[in-house]
Amino acid sequence: MIKHIKFGVIGVGYLGNFHAQQLKKIRSVHLVGVFDLNSALCKKVAKKHGVLAFKNINDVFNNCDAVSVVTPTPSHYKVAKTALQNRLHVFIEKPIAHKVTDAKKIVSLAEKNKVKLQIGHIERFNPAYRAFCQVPRKPLFIESHRLSPFNVRGSDVAVILDLMIHDIDLVLDLVQDEVINISASGASVVSSFVDLANARLTFKGGVVANLTASRVSDKQMRQLRIFEKNCYSALDLHVSSIKCLTVGNNKEIKNSLLKVKKENALFLELQCFVQSIITGTKTLVSGEDGLSALKIAIKIQKIIEKQKNN
Ligand code: NAD
């Protein structure tokens, strides 16, 4: 059994720096070093965390058992592919890739090389979502709003791959059913890609999910509202809180606030990945999960782009 996982982080911009910070806190991890195409940034982040600044990507592969891929989305496939071919366990930030064909190849490469693959759908580890999922759920209707001010980071892909993908993953996890119909609309406001989008997913069993994502907003909002028989839950994923309305036997409405333990979601997801490497168990957010979310995201994107071109 592996005692200490030798870890590397590839891409140490905004989020990669936090990966390094959280990996340092995991007892069974030895963070060996970081790598970034921007060598000055690489050295700065390495110094900050007291680890090696790898000079090239092969040094990462030769010195590590596992890596976090935290490079911009269009480069996930190329970086993850070489890591998997070198038989490293790979954690890829969301989305798994920007093309379905690439995501499929990533999933099969991980299988072929018998290594662990986890995708960074971090909201699965959001304390509010974890608390909500502690009892079995049977959603009838789901509504999500994910709004954020415009940021150049992430604008190299449409808002569907940048933000909405989080909610697509949560909805697929909650409903566990096949999506049989998608309608969508959206617009490009700031970037050349779609910056705001609304999509309505209809599942085979009748559940409907209405998702809205925008990166043209003056405030942050990450809300998931779930309607079940006799129960309405509003999850605020930004501050990690849950408000519930439940219907009593005499049809009286009870208002309650569910207790949510404060935890760092990035720490939890990386710890979960490390545990799956050590124990040989399936990762909580698998490559297949990343692929399923991406397939829906790309369908939404295509519907909106077709409208734009008409
Ligand atoms: P960023 O631009 O701040 O950082 C990316 C870094 O990768 C840069 O420093 C760049 O020099 C480096 N880089 C680019 N290509 C590289 C390569 N081939 N090899 C090594 N380094 C390379 O971007 P970011 O905001 O940190 O986003 C990175 C990824 O994380 C994206 O896929 C994004 O979708 C994801 N992300 C996820 C969340 C989340 O909530 N889970 C939040 C933010 C970003």
XYZ file of C-alpha atoms and ligand atoms in Angstrom:
354
model
C 0.000 0.000 0.000
C 1.272 3.522 -0.875
C 2.015 5.497 2.320
C 2.774 8.938 0.900
C 1.551 10.034 -2.511
C 4.181 12.075 -4.333
C 2.149 14.902 -5.822
C 2.736 17.622 -8.409
C 0.582 20.529 -9.568
C 0.606 21.485 -13.255
C -0.588 25.056 -13.818
C -0.237 27.316 -10.782
C -2.282 30.359 -11.756
C -5.305 31.386 -9.693
C -6.609 27.946 -8.748
C -3.394 25.892 -9.010
C -1.913 27.925 -6.158
C -4.845 26.834 -3.960
C -4.330 23.198 -5.025
C -0.733 23.436 -3.780
C -1.890 25.086 -0.544
C -4.518 22.407 0.192
C -2.324 19.459 -0.889
C 0.273 20.568 1.676
C -2.385 20.026 4.374
C -3.133 16.411 3.432
C -1.147 14.076 5.671
C -0.705 11.262 3.151
C 0.569 13.645 0.452
C 4.108 14.757 -0.196
C 3.846 17.785 -2.494
C 7.071 17.414 -4.462
C 6.774 20.406 -6.764
C 4.833 22.535 -9.208
C 5.132 23.247 -12.931
C 3.876 26.172 -15.008
C 4.754 27.378 -18.509
C 5.264 30.761 -16.878
C 8.612 30.004 -15.199
C 8.683 33.159 -13.048
C 5.245 32.300 -11.636
C 6.296 28.670 -11.202
C 9.321 29.695 -9.088
C 7.236 32.161 -7.051
C 4.553 29.597 -6.187
C 7.159 26.879 -5.512
C 8.993 29.192 -3.092
C 5.760 30.147 -1.345
C 4.953 26.494 -0.630
C 8.542 25.337 -0.085
C 8.530 22.817 -2.963
C 10.450 22.283 -6.225
C 9.838 24.419 -9.310
C 9.974 21.769 -12.045
C 11.763 22.960 -15.186
C 9.723 20.853 -17.575
C 6.699 18.593 -17.551
C 8.753 15.376 -17.806
C 10.364 16.216 -14.467
C 6.859 16.157 -12.969
C 6.158 12.734 -14.447
C 9.526 11.338 -13.335
C 9.134 12.516 -9.736
C 5.436 12.168 -8.932
C 2.746 9.476 -8.477
C -0.149 11.880 -8.990
C -0.879 15.331 -10.418
C -3.482 18.053 -10.358
C -4.050 19.501 -13.833
C -5.022 23.132 -13.256
C -4.193 24.627 -16.638
C -6.736 26.498 -18.818
C -9.533 24.215 -20.063
C -8.411 24.020 -23.751
C -5.101 22.463 -22.576
C -6.573 19.836 -20.198
C -6.550 17.073 -22.804
C -2.932 17.506 -23.899
C -1.598 17.739 -20.338
C -3.801 14.976 -18.880
C -3.030 12.645 -21.798
C 0.732 12.731 -21.209
C 0.278 12.351 -17.451
C -1.962 9.300 -17.935
C 0.425 7.801 -20.507
C 3.139 8.130 -17.843
C 0.834 6.185 -15.480
C 0.192 8.964 -13.020
C -3.081 9.303 -11.113
C -4.723 12.434 -12.459
C -7.024 15.029 -10.954
C -8.320 17.372 -13.697
C -10.004 20.653 -12.891
C -13.475 21.024 -14.338
C -14.474 20.678 -17.112
C -12.693 17.423 -17.986
C -11.909 18.839 -21.475
C -13.480 21.197 -23.975
C -14.342 18.486 -26.511
C -16.319 15.271 -25.946
C -13.906 13.257 -28.127
C -10.973 14.378 -25.953
C -12.878 13.597 -22.732
C -13.638 10.069 -23.988
C -9.940 9.519 -24.735
C -8.994 10.742 -21.239
C -11.460 8.302 -19.629
C -10.215 5.344 -21.685
C -6.537 6.222 -21.097
C -7.120 6.187 -17.321
C -8.815 2.788 -17.608
C -6.087 1.384 -19.852
C -3.297 2.524 -17.529
C -5.221 1.463 -14.399
C -4.843 4.822 -12.655
C -7.302 6.996 -10.750
C -9.009 9.894 -12.486
C -11.092 12.516 -10.703
C -12.699 15.640 -12.150
C -12.866 18.883 -10.151
C -16.627 19.231 -9.840
C -16.053 20.894 -6.504
C -19.693 21.623 -5.670
C -20.176 17.920 -4.834
C -17.980 18.715 -1.843
C -19.741 21.962 -0.960
C -20.781 21.538 2.695
C -24.353 22.666 1.862
C -24.707 20.074 -0.912
C -23.178 17.354 1.292
C -25.580 18.187 4.125
C -28.529 18.193 1.701
C -27.547 14.752 0.351
C -27.335 13.164 3.798
C -30.897 11.902 3.339
C -32.205 10.297 0.131
C -33.653 12.924 -2.242
C -36.320 12.696 -4.931
C -36.374 15.988 -6.863
C -39.389 16.912 -8.989
C -38.074 20.251 -10.223
C -34.683 21.960 -9.876
C -33.731 25.563 -10.498
C -30.168 26.899 -10.437
C -28.650 30.373 -10.711
C -24.910 30.852 -10.983
C -23.930 34.467 -11.605
C -20.560 36.135 -11.441
C -18.874 39.381 -12.515
C -16.905 39.139 -15.765
C -13.351 37.812 -15.403
C -10.906 37.258 -18.263
C -9.892 33.977 -16.578
C -12.280 31.307 -17.826
C -13.471 33.407 -20.769
C -11.502 31.137 -23.140
C -14.594 28.896 -23.117
C -18.350 29.615 -23.079
C -20.064 30.229 -19.730
C -21.638 26.787 -20.055
C -18.205 25.109 -19.701
C -16.937 27.734 -17.272
C -19.860 28.012 -14.780
C -22.999 26.092 -15.774
C -21.041 22.810 -15.859
C -21.029 22.849 -12.016
C -24.832 22.798 -11.910
C -25.138 20.292 -14.764
C -22.987 17.924 -12.698
C -25.058 18.492 -9.523
C -28.337 17.968 -11.359
C -27.095 14.736 -12.992
C -25.919 13.548 -9.576
C -29.263 14.383 -7.940
C -31.584 13.025 -10.612
C -29.637 9.930 -11.792
C -31.733 9.653 -14.947
C -31.374 10.153 -18.685
C -31.807 13.635 -20.165
C -34.302 13.276 -23.019
C -34.798 16.882 -24.038
C -32.803 20.102 -23.895
C -33.915 23.604 -24.798
C -31.590 26.543 -24.363
C -30.923 30.150 -25.168
C -28.097 32.582 -24.458
C -25.995 35.476 -25.659
C -22.429 36.781 -26.043
C -22.163 40.073 -24.212
C -18.499 40.658 -23.401
C -16.433 37.831 -24.899
C -16.759 36.174 -28.299
C -18.188 33.111 -26.526
C -21.618 32.696 -24.910
C -21.518 34.732 -21.657
C -25.001 34.026 -20.356
C -27.101 30.957 -20.840
C -30.338 29.389 -19.759
C -31.074 25.716 -20.305
C -34.032 23.508 -19.520
C -33.248 19.804 -19.162
C -36.073 17.264 -19.161
C -35.319 13.832 -17.731
C -36.946 10.554 -18.824
C -38.827 10.224 -15.501
C -40.312 13.734 -15.860
C -37.950 15.777 -13.660
C -37.155 19.205 -15.096
C -34.066 21.301 -14.324
C -33.922 24.953 -15.275
C -30.326 26.245 -15.195
C -29.119 29.831 -15.544
C -25.465 30.861 -15.689
C -24.058 34.311 -16.364
C -20.640 35.915 -16.105
C -22.104 39.353 -16.760
C -23.363 40.202 -13.317
C -22.574 42.794 -10.668
C -22.700 40.171 -7.921
C -21.863 36.551 -7.119
C -24.731 34.106 -6.801
C -24.660 30.294 -6.593
C -28.116 29.028 -5.763
C -29.760 25.666 -6.202
C -33.465 25.299 -5.438
C -34.896 21.820 -5.223
C -38.595 21.007 -5.108
C -39.620 17.585 -3.768
C -43.001 16.257 -2.597
C -43.879 18.341 0.493
C -40.434 19.945 0.604
C -38.661 22.949 -0.927
C -34.925 23.464 -0.260
C -32.867 26.517 -1.189
C -29.141 25.823 -1.148
C -26.876 28.853 -1.148
C -23.631 27.325 -2.425
C -21.815 30.640 -2.094
C -22.167 30.897 1.676
C -22.965 27.184 2.211
C -26.394 27.394 3.829
C -29.726 25.606 3.352
C -33.229 26.936 3.929
C -36.086 24.436 3.909
C -39.837 24.737 3.693
C -41.644 21.519 4.607
C -45.348 20.776 4.565
C -46.698 19.214 7.779
C -49.582 16.715 8.180
C -52.128 19.536 8.456
C -50.652 21.310 5.432
C -48.936 23.850 7.679
C -45.638 25.178 6.288
C -42.576 24.832 8.505
C -39.584 27.065 7.905
C -36.170 25.782 8.946
C -32.469 26.436 8.492
C -30.373 23.265 8.118
C -27.062 23.243 9.984
C -24.032 23.134 7.697
C -20.535 22.396 8.998
C -17.909 24.847 7.631
C -15.343 22.943 5.564
C -12.971 23.678 2.676
C -14.416 21.990 -0.429
C -11.094 21.966 -2.317
C -9.366 20.227 0.598
C -12.196 17.658 0.765
C -12.137 16.851 -2.952
C -8.353 16.472 -3.062
C -8.414 14.366 0.104
C -11.102 12.186 -1.467
C -8.945 11.705 -4.584
C -5.932 10.756 -2.461
C -8.060 8.288 -0.469
C -9.200 6.598 -3.673
C -5.540 6.191 -4.727
C -4.586 4.722 -1.340
C -7.576 2.414 -0.962
C -7.992 1.534 -4.648
C -11.657 2.577 -4.551
C -13.616 4.478 -7.208
C -13.233 8.261 -7.181
C -16.340 10.149 -6.035
C -16.425 12.294 -9.195
C -15.212 9.936 -11.902
C -14.016 10.584 -15.430
C -17.381 9.229 -16.645
C -19.146 11.839 -14.479
C -16.998 14.556 -16.051
C -17.784 13.172 -19.501
C -21.557 13.033 -18.819
C -21.601 16.666 -17.669
C -19.510 17.725 -20.658
C -21.825 15.956 -23.145
C -24.829 17.916 -21.823
C -22.832 21.165 -21.720
C -21.731 20.791 -25.344
C -25.314 20.036 -26.440
C -26.493 23.237 -24.712
C -23.649 25.183 -26.305
C -24.475 23.879 -29.778
C -28.177 24.789 -29.418
C -27.262 28.352 -28.417
C -24.606 28.737 -31.091
C -27.041 27.560 -33.764
C -29.473 30.296 -32.664
C -26.666 32.886 -32.766
C -25.865 31.958 -36.357
C -29.481 32.196 -37.547
P -5.210 30.730 -14.662
O -5.134 31.332 -16.011
O -5.209 31.626 -13.476
O -4.020 29.673 -14.475
C -3.652 28.747 -15.457
C -2.127 28.571 -15.379
O -1.782 27.481 -16.238
C -1.328 29.785 -15.877
O -0.414 30.169 -14.879
C -0.627 29.298 -17.141
O 0.656 29.854 -17.319
C -0.551 27.807 -16.890
N -0.467 26.968 -18.095
C -1.123 27.108 -19.270
N -0.871 26.077 -20.084
C -0.015 25.255 -19.409
C 0.610 24.020 -19.707
N 0.403 23.408 -20.876
N 1.436 23.482 -18.788
C 1.678 24.114 -17.599
N 1.099 25.283 -17.255
C 0.260 25.841 -18.145
O -6.532 29.816 -14.694
P -7.397 29.281 -13.453
O -8.481 30.255 -13.178
O -6.510 28.862 -12.362
O -8.120 28.011 -14.130
C -7.441 26.821 -14.389
C -8.456 25.677 -14.523
O -9.187 25.578 -13.305
C -9.502 25.877 -15.629
O -9.769 24.648 -16.235
C -10.756 26.331 -14.891
O -11.965 25.906 -15.500
C -10.586 25.639 -13.560
N -11.231 26.366 -12.457
C -12.092 25.685 -11.663
C -12.742 26.335 -10.624
C -13.661 25.571 -9.752
O -14.553 26.150 -9.140
N -13.480 24.271 -9.623
C -12.478 27.698 -10.383
C -11.558 28.357 -11.204
C -10.943 27.685 -12.245
